[in-house]
Amino acid sequence: GQSLEQPSEVTAVEGAIVQINCTYQTSGFYGLSWYQQHDGGAPTFLSYNALDGLEETGRFSSFLSRSDSYGYLLLQELQMKDSASYFCAVSPAAGKLIFGQGTELSVKP
Amino acid sequence: NAGVMQNPRHLVRRRGQEARLRCSPMKGHSHVYWYRQLPEEGLKFMVYLQKENIIDESGMPKERFSAEFPKEGPSILRIQQVVRGDSAAYFCASSPPGGGTAFFGQGTRLTVV
């Protein structure tokens, strides 16, 4: 089967850096994605890693280590608007996404 | 280029009625996925469809739930004889031919009373 583990909640202050970890177990692996969701709205794609290493997109970076079945999302220069739920998701097969339970990020002034 | 369109945004049904949720993928996208999200939980994969084909329905309950993506028109997720436990947000996502990043719609909030 497939399973993902990520912290349920994280709190940080404006301007800080926060890292959200994700470990996974899956029978197949195409890649690890990260999505942001505000107040139960549409999940928004943030980043995708198919190969080991770091992917950087503006203030957001994502890292993958396939040998460790581990990845993380790094958010820099935190802003109040970054308060949201963040989901990691693995693709065990082409097109299919298995989501973690989500991490609730609270950014404080 | 309109995003993934879902309707209705909110749907209220009495127990035993049928619910029909619609999803129009982004222009040029031929892959559609349906996910269900309960409050305070992650999204659970239900089904993956291409035009006129169900590719993976491993997440669909065996009874009462069905999905289609016809040659013309939107994808439909159909829930027959709804029960209170079906109350959830149902999200549709689409991706281009060959796979790639999935983009989500705003979801349909189903409430069964």
mmCIF file of C-alpha atoms in Angstrom:
data_model
loop_
_atom_site.group_PDB
_atom_site.id
_atom_site.type_symbol
_atom_site.label_atom_id
_atom_site.label_comp_id
_atom_site.label_asym_id
_atom_site.label_seq_id
_atom_site.Cartn_x
_atom_site.Cartn_y
_atom_site.Cartn_z
ATOM 1 C CA GLY A 1 0.000 0.000 0.000
ATOM 2 C CA GLN A 2 0.893 3.644 0.146
ATOM 3 C CA SER A 3 1.260 5.967 3.120
ATOM 4 C CA LEU A 4 2.638 9.436 3.758
ATOM 5 C CA GLU A 5 3.605 11.110 7.003
ATOM 6 C CA GLN A 6 3.815 14.862 7.531
ATOM 7 C CA PRO A 7 3.445 16.979 10.678
ATOM 8 C CA SER A 8 -0.110 18.009 11.445
ATOM 9 C CA GLU A 9 0.736 21.607 12.255
ATOM 10 C CA VAL A 10 3.605 24.063 12.211
ATOM 11 C CA THR A 11 3.784 27.622 13.545
ATOM 12 C CA ALA A 12 6.300 30.269 12.492
ATOM 13 C CA VAL A 13 6.651 34.055 12.457
ATOM 14 C CA GLU A 14 6.589 36.426 9.527
ATOM 15 C CA GLY A 15 9.903 36.641 7.721
ATOM 16 C CA ALA A 16 11.138 33.310 9.046
ATOM 17 C CA ILE A 17 11.952 30.078 7.201
ATOM 18 C CA VAL A 18 9.956 26.917 7.759
ATOM 19 C CA GLN A 19 10.485 23.351 6.567
ATOM 20 C CA ILE A 20 7.662 20.832 6.217
ATOM 21 C CA ASN A 21 8.855 17.243 6.033
ATOM 22 C CA CYS A 22 7.208 14.332 4.289
ATOM 23 C CA THR A 23 8.129 10.651 4.444
ATOM 24 C CA TYR A 24 6.404 8.131 2.247
ATOM 25 C CA GLN A 25 5.969 4.441 1.560
ATOM 26 C CA THR A 26 4.743 3.471 -1.874
ATOM 27 C CA SER A 27 4.809 0.472 -4.161
ATOM 28 C CA GLY A 28 5.739 2.618 -7.157
ATOM 29 C CA PHE A 29 7.172 6.099 -7.449
ATOM 30 C CA TYR A 30 6.967 8.658 -10.216
ATOM 31 C CA GLY A 31 7.464 11.777 -8.127
ATOM 32 C CA LEU A 32 6.606 13.883 -5.076
ATOM 33 C CA SER A 33 4.381 16.944 -5.372
ATOM 34 C CA TRP A 34 3.421 19.718 -2.987
ATOM 35 C CA TYR A 35 0.083 21.515 -2.914
ATOM 36 C CA GLN A 36 -1.234 24.475 -0.932
ATOM 37 C CA GLN A 37 -4.843 24.754 0.162
ATOM 38 C CA HIS A 38 -6.473 27.822 1.707
ATOM 39 C CA ASP A 39 -9.609 27.324 3.809
ATOM 40 C CA GLY A 40 -10.749 24.202 1.982
ATOM 41 C CA GLY A 41 -10.472 25.846 -1.439
ATOM 42 C CA ALA A 42 -8.881 24.458 -4.563
ATOM 43 C CA PRO A 43 -5.494 22.837 -3.900
ATOM 44 C CA THR A 44 -2.844 24.817 -5.753
ATOM 45 C CA PHE A 45 0.230 23.151 -7.222
ATOM 46 C CA LEU A 46 3.508 24.384 -5.708
ATOM 47 C CA SER A 47 6.316 22.073 -6.707
ATOM 48 C CA TYR A 48 7.236 18.656 -8.102
ATOM 49 C CA ASN A 49 10.338 16.469 -7.700
ATOM 50 C CA ALA A 50 10.907 13.380 -9.803
ATOM 51 C CA LEU A 51 14.652 13.214 -9.195
ATOM 52 C CA ASP A 52 16.802 13.680 -6.101
ATOM 53 C CA GLY A 53 17.772 17.193 -5.178
ATOM 54 C CA LEU A 54 16.391 20.640 -4.694
ATOM 55 C CA GLU A 55 13.868 22.460 -6.892
ATOM 56 C CA GLU A 56 13.532 26.197 -6.312
ATOM 57 C CA THR A 57 10.554 28.333 -7.303
ATOM 58 C CA GLY A 58 10.722 31.810 -5.832
ATOM 59 C CA ARG A 59 10.266 31.680 -2.064
ATOM 60 C CA PHE A 60 9.385 27.979 -2.179
ATOM 61 C CA SER A 61 11.850 25.115 -2.584
ATOM 62 C CA SER A 62 11.270 21.384 -2.494
ATOM 63 C CA PHE A 63 13.756 18.598 -1.879
ATOM 64 C CA LEU A 64 13.634 14.889 -2.575
ATOM 65 C CA SER A 65 15.753 11.924 -1.511
ATOM 66 C CA ARG A 66 14.387 8.779 -3.137
ATOM 67 C CA SER A 67 16.775 6.499 -1.235
ATOM 68 C CA ASP A 68 15.385 7.841 2.046
ATOM 69 C CA SER A 69 11.774 8.062 0.811
ATOM 70 C CA TYR A 70 11.816 11.594 2.129
ATOM 71 C CA GLY A 71 11.141 15.076 0.926
ATOM 72 C CA TYR A 72 10.510 18.519 2.294
ATOM 73 C CA LEU A 73 9.011 21.839 1.350
ATOM 74 C CA LEU A 74 10.952 24.931 2.372
ATOM 75 C CA LEU A 75 9.192 28.270 2.622
ATOM 76 C CA GLN A 76 11.340 31.364 2.977
ATOM 77 C CA GLU A 77 10.512 34.947 3.934
ATOM 78 C CA LEU A 78 7.202 33.832 5.350
ATOM 79 C CA GLN A 79 4.207 36.074 4.818
ATOM 80 C CA MET A 80 0.845 36.077 6.565
ATOM 81 C CA LYS A 81 -0.796 34.893 3.356
ATOM 82 C CA ASP A 82 1.277 31.681 3.544
ATOM 83 C CA SER A 83 -0.963 30.499 6.386
ATOM 84 C CA ALA A 84 -2.660 27.489 4.808
ATOM 85 C CA SER A 85 -2.614 23.714 4.637
ATOM 86 C CA TYR A 86 0.266 22.108 2.757
ATOM 87 C CA PHE A 87 -0.007 18.618 1.323
ATOM 88 C CA CYS A 88 2.674 16.333 0.005
ATOM 89 C CA ALA A 89 1.519 13.822 -2.581
ATOM 90 C CA VAL A 90 3.257 10.876 -4.202
ATOM 91 C CA SER A 91 2.559 9.532 -7.667
ATOM 92 C CA PRO A 92 2.735 5.722 -7.408
ATOM 93 C CA ALA A 93 1.603 5.497 -11.030
ATOM 94 C CA ALA A 94 1.324 7.925 -13.912
ATOM 95 C CA GLY A 95 -1.374 10.468 -13.202
ATOM 96 C CA LYS A 96 -2.389 9.186 -9.770
ATOM 97 C CA LEU A 97 -1.744 11.226 -6.627
ATOM 98 C CA ILE A 98 -1.813 9.890 -3.060
ATOM 99 C CA PHE A 99 -2.014 12.747 -0.579
ATOM 100 C CA GLY A 100 -0.721 13.083 2.964
ATOM 101 C CA GLN A 101 -3.016 14.322 5.726
ATOM 102 C CA GLY A 102 -1.722 17.861 5.387
ATOM 103 C CA THR A 103 0.254 20.285 7.533
ATOM 104 C CA GLU A 104 -1.535 23.338 8.900
ATOM 105 C CA LEU A 105 0.908 26.259 8.754
ATOM 106 C CA SER A 106 0.158 29.255 10.951
ATOM 107 C CA VAL A 107 2.221 32.386 10.331
ATOM 108 C CA LYS A 108 2.221 34.834 13.252
ATOM 109 C CA PRO A 109 3.122 38.536 13.059
ATOM 110 C CA ASN B 1 -7.833 29.834 -20.583
ATOM 111 C CA ALA B 2 -10.429 28.874 -17.986
ATOM 112 C CA GLY B 3 -9.317 26.589 -15.209
ATOM 113 C CA VAL B 4 -10.983 23.395 -14.087
ATOM 114 C CA MET B 5 -14.679 24.134 -13.654
ATOM 115 C CA GLN B 6 -16.821 22.245 -11.201
ATOM 116 C CA ASN B 7 -20.516 22.619 -10.577
ATOM 117 C CA PRO B 8 -22.412 22.977 -8.503
ATOM 118 C CA ARG B 9 -20.210 24.539 -5.826
ATOM 119 C CA HIS B 10 -22.627 23.460 -3.118
ATOM 120 C CA LEU B 11 -25.132 20.616 -3.254
ATOM 121 C CA VAL B 12 -27.610 19.552 -0.605
ATOM 122 C CA ARG B 13 -29.324 16.193 -0.898
ATOM 123 C CA ARG B 14 -31.627 14.211 1.358
ATOM 124 C CA ARG B 15 -30.648 10.687 2.294
ATOM 125 C CA GLY B 16 -31.562 8.294 -0.499
ATOM 126 C CA GLN B 17 -31.395 10.863 -3.295
ATOM 127 C CA GLU B 18 -28.865 10.949 -6.115
ATOM 128 C CA ALA B 19 -26.024 13.449 -6.394
ATOM 129 C CA ARG B 20 -24.441 14.399 -9.731
ATOM 130 C CA LEU B 21 -21.213 16.365 -9.696
ATOM 131 C CA ARG B 22 -19.809 17.830 -12.881
ATOM 132 C CA CYS B 23 -16.276 18.689 -13.910
ATOM 133 C CA SER B 24 -15.041 20.384 -17.061
ATOM 134 C CA PRO B 25 -11.259 20.012 -17.404
ATOM 135 C CA MET B 26 -8.929 22.741 -18.546
ATOM 136 C CA LYS B 27 -8.795 23.261 -22.286
ATOM 137 C CA GLY B 28 -6.471 20.736 -23.872
ATOM 138 C CA HIS B 29 -6.516 18.417 -20.874
ATOM 139 C CA SER B 30 -7.663 14.857 -21.461
ATOM 140 C CA HIS B 31 -7.058 13.335 -18.024
ATOM 141 C CA VAL B 32 -9.537 13.829 -15.191
ATOM 142 C CA TYR B 33 -9.236 12.784 -11.565
ATOM 143 C CA TRP B 34 -11.751 12.859 -8.729
ATOM 144 C CA TYR B 35 -10.778 13.232 -5.067
ATOM 145 C CA ARG B 36 -12.814 13.342 -1.871
ATOM 146 C CA GLN B 37 -11.857 15.399 1.162
ATOM 147 C CA LEU B 38 -13.376 15.082 4.604
ATOM 148 C CA PRO B 39 -12.966 17.968 7.072
ATOM 149 C CA GLU B 40 -9.470 18.244 8.527
ATOM 150 C CA GLU B 41 -8.197 15.454 6.268
ATOM 151 C CA GLY B 42 -6.183 15.074 3.090
ATOM 152 C CA LEU B 43 -7.604 14.389 -0.335
ATOM 153 C CA LYS B 44 -8.413 10.751 -1.079
ATOM 154 C CA PHE B 45 -8.021 9.513 -4.649
ATOM 155 C CA MET B 46 -11.194 8.107 -6.111
ATOM 156 C CA VAL B 47 -10.897 7.628 -9.861
ATOM 157 C CA TYR B 48 -8.782 8.525 -12.891
ATOM 158 C CA LEU B 49 -10.440 8.831 -16.283
ATOM 159 C CA GLN B 50 -9.547 9.640 -19.841
ATOM 160 C CA LYS B 51 -12.102 10.313 -22.548
ATOM 161 C CA GLU B 52 -14.537 7.362 -22.568
ATOM 162 C CA ASN B 53 -12.206 5.262 -20.410
ATOM 163 C CA ILE B 54 -11.810 4.566 -16.713
ATOM 164 C CA ILE B 55 -8.085 4.126 -16.133
ATOM 165 C CA ASP B 56 -7.970 3.576 -12.374
ATOM 166 C CA GLU B 57 -10.980 3.339 -10.072
ATOM 167 C CA SER B 58 -9.197 1.777 -7.123
ATOM 168 C CA GLY B 59 -10.383 4.536 -4.780
ATOM 169 C CA MET B 60 -14.056 4.343 -5.664
ATOM 170 C CA PRO B 61 -16.456 2.690 -3.213
ATOM 171 C CA LYS B 62 -17.766 -0.518 -4.759
ATOM 172 C CA GLU B 63 -21.396 0.479 -4.472
ATOM 173 C CA ARG B 64 -23.421 3.604 -5.264
ATOM 174 C CA PHE B 65 -20.515 5.529 -6.818
ATOM 175 C CA SER B 66 -19.798 5.778 -10.528
ATOM 176 C CA ALA B 67 -17.869 8.125 -12.797
ATOM 177 C CA GLU B 68 -17.748 8.806 -16.495
ATOM 178 C CA PHE B 69 -15.933 11.105 -18.901
ATOM 179 C CA PRO B 70 -17.829 11.014 -22.183
ATOM 180 C CA LYS B 71 -16.466 11.957 -25.576
ATOM 181 C CA GLU B 72 -18.432 15.198 -25.389
ATOM 182 C CA GLY B 73 -19.255 17.101 -22.249
ATOM 183 C CA PRO B 74 -18.020 17.175 -18.691
ATOM 184 C CA SER B 75 -16.933 14.352 -16.443
ATOM 185 C CA ILE B 76 -19.685 13.250 -14.058
ATOM 186 C CA LEU B 77 -19.313 11.743 -10.597
ATOM 187 C CA ARG B 78 -22.588 10.114 -9.622
ATOM 188 C CA ILE B 79 -23.534 9.042 -6.134
ATOM 189 C CA GLN B 80 -26.742 7.060 -5.805
ATOM 190 C CA GLN B 81 -28.814 6.733 -2.627
ATOM 191 C CA VAL B 82 -26.631 9.165 -0.715
ATOM 192 C CA VAL B 83 -25.978 8.668 2.994
ATOM 193 C CA ARG B 84 -24.754 11.139 5.620
ATOM 194 C CA GLY B 85 -21.232 9.726 5.352
ATOM 195 C CA ASP B 86 -21.056 10.915 1.741
ATOM 196 C CA SER B 87 -20.982 14.527 2.967
ATOM 197 C CA ALA B 88 -17.606 15.879 1.904
ATOM 198 C CA ALA B 89 -15.854 18.136 -0.553
ATOM 199 C CA TYR B 90 -15.331 16.505 -3.938
ATOM 200 C CA PHE B 91 -12.501 17.888 -6.024
ATOM 201 C CA CYS B 92 -11.815 17.318 -9.660
ATOM 202 C CA ALA B 93 -8.390 17.776 -11.237
ATOM 203 C CA SER B 94 -7.180 17.603 -14.814
ATOM 204 C CA SER B 95 -3.843 17.188 -16.528
ATOM 205 C CA PRO B 96 -2.662 17.292 -20.155
ATOM 206 C CA PRO B 97 -2.104 14.267 -22.384
ATOM 207 C CA GLY B 98 0.920 12.328 -21.230
ATOM 208 C CA GLY B 99 0.388 13.305 -17.619
ATOM 209 C CA GLY B 100 2.042 16.233 -15.916
ATOM 210 C CA THR B 101 0.926 18.636 -13.253
ATOM 211 C CA ALA B 102 -2.666 18.241 -12.107
ATOM 212 C CA PHE B 103 -4.747 21.400 -11.671
ATOM 213 C CA PHE B 104 -7.710 21.364 -9.321
ATOM 214 C CA GLY B 105 -11.169 22.856 -9.492
ATOM 215 C CA GLN B 106 -12.854 24.702 -6.636
ATOM 216 C CA GLY B 107 -14.684 21.598 -5.524
ATOM 217 C CA THR B 108 -18.298 20.658 -4.838
ATOM 218 C CA ARG B 109 -19.392 20.633 -1.207
ATOM 219 C CA LEU B 110 -21.957 17.892 -0.811
ATOM 220 C CA THR B 111 -24.141 17.938 2.276
ATOM 221 C CA VAL B 112 -26.496 15.060 2.941
ATOM 222 C CA VAL B 113 -29.321 15.871 5.331
#
